[in-house]
PDB file of C-alpha atoms in Angstrom:
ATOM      1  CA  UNK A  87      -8.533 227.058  55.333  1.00 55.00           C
ATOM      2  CA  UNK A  88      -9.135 229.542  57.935  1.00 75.00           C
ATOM      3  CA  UNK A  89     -12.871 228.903  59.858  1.00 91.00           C
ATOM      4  CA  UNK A  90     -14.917 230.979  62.444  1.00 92.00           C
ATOM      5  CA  UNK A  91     -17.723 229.782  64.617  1.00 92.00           C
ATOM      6  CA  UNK A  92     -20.138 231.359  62.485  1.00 93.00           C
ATOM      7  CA  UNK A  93     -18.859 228.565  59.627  1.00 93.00           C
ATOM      8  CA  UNK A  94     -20.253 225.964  62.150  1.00 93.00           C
ATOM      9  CA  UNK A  95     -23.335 224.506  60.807  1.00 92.00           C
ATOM     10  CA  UNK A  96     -26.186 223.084  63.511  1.00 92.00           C
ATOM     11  CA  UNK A  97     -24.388 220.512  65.471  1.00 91.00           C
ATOM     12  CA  UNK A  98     -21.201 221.021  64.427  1.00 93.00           C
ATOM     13  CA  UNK A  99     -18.259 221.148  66.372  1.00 94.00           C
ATOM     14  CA  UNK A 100     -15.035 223.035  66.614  1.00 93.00           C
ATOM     15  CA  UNK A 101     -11.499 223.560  68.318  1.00 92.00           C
ATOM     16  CA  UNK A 102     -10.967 227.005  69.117  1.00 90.00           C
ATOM     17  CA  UNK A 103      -7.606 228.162  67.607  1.00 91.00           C
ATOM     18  CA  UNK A 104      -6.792 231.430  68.066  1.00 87.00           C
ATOM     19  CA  UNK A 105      -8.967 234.682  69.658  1.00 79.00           C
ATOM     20  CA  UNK A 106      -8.985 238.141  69.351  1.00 69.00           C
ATOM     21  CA  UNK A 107      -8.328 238.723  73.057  1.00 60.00           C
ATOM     22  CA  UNK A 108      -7.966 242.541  73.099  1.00 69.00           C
ATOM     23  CA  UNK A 109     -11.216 242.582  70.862  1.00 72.00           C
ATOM     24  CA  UNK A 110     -13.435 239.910  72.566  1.00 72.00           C
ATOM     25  CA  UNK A 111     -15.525 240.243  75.385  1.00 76.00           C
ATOM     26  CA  UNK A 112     -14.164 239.350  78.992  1.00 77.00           C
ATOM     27  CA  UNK A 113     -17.143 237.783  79.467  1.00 80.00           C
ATOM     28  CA  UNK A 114     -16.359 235.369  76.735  1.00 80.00           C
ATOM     29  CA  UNK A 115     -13.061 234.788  77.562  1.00 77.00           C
ATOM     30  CA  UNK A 116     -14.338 234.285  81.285  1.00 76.00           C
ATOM     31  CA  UNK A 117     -17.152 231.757  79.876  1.00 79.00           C
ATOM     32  CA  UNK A 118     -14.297 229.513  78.086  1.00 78.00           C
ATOM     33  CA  UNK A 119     -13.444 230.966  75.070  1.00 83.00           C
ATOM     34  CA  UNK A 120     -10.283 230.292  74.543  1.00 85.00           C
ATOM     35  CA  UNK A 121      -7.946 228.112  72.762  1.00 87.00           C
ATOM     36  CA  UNK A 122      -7.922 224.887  72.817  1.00 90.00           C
ATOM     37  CA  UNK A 123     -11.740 224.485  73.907  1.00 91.00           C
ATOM     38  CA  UNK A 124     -14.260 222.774  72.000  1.00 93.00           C
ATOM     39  CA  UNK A 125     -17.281 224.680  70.825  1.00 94.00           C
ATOM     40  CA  UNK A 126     -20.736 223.447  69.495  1.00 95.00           C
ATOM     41  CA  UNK A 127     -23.590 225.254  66.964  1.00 95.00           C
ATOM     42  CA  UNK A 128     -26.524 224.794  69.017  1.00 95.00           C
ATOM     43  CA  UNK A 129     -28.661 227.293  67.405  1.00 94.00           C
ATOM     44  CA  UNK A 130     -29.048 230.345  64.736  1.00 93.00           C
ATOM     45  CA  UNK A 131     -31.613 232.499  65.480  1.00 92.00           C
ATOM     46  CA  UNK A 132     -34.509 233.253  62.908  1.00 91.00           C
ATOM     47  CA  UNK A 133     -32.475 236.576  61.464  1.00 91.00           C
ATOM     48  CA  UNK A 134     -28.946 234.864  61.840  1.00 88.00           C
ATOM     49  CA  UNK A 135     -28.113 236.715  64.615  1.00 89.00           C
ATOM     50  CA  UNK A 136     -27.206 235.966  67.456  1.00 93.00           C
ATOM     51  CA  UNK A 137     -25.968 232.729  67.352  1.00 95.00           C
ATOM     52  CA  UNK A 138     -25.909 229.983  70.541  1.00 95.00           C
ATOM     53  CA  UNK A 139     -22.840 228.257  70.984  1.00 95.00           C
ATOM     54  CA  UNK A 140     -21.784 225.365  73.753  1.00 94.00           C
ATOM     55  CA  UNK A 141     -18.388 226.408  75.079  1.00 92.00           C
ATOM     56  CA  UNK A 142     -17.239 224.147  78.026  1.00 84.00           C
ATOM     57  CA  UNK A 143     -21.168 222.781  78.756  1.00 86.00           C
ATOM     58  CA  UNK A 144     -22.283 226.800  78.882  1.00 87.00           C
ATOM     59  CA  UNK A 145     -24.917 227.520  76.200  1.00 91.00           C
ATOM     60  CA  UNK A 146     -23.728 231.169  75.197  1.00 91.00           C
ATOM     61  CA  UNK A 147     -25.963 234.064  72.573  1.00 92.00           C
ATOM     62  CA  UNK A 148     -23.061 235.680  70.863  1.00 91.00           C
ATOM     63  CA  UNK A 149     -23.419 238.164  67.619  1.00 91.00           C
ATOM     64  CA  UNK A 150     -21.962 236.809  64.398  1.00 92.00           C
ATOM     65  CA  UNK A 151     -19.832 239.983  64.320  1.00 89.00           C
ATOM     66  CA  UNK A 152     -17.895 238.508  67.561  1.00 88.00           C
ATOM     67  CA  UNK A 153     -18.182 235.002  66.432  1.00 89.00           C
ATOM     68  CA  UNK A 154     -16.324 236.122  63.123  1.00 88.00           C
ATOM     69  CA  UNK A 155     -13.256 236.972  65.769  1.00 87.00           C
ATOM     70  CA  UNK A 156     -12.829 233.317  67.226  1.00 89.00           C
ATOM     71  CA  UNK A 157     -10.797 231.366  64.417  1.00 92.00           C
ATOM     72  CA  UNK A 158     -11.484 227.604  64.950  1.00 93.00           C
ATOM     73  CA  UNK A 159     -10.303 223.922  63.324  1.00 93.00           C
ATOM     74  CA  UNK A 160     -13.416 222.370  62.635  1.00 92.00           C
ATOM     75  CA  UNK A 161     -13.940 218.535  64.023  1.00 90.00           C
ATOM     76  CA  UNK A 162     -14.833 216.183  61.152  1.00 81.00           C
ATOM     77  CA  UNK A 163     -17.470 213.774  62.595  1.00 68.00           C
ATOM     78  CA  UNK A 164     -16.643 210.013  62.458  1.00 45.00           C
TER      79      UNK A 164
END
């Protein structure tokens, strides 16, 4: 099963798979999004968007539409 961040319930962690590079921000990809880094669900904000997600210990506000481009194995917790 294919997963985005914005599958990522609170506290739930990720490793990023695959990107849209040509689509995604620099910024992003500048901030650690990229594959093979971990990301985290820290918080949805009270309309569902954005969303706050800890890439690499950086607390980032990205839009769902965005988050829908970062393609991710999620981590089962032990």
């Amino acid at each position: 099963m294919s997963a985005t961040v914005v599958d990522l319930k609170m506290g739930q962690r990720g490793i990023i798979k695959t990107c849209a590079d040509d689509i995604l921000p620099i910024k992003l990809l500048e901030l650690g999004c990229l594959p093979g880094n971990e990301v985290e669900m820290v918080q949805i904000a009270p309309f569902k968007d954005p969303i706050y997600v800890n890439v690499n210990g950086s607390h980032i506000a990205i839009r769902r539409a965005t988050a829908q481009l970062i393609f991710i194995d999620i981590l089962e917790d032990a």
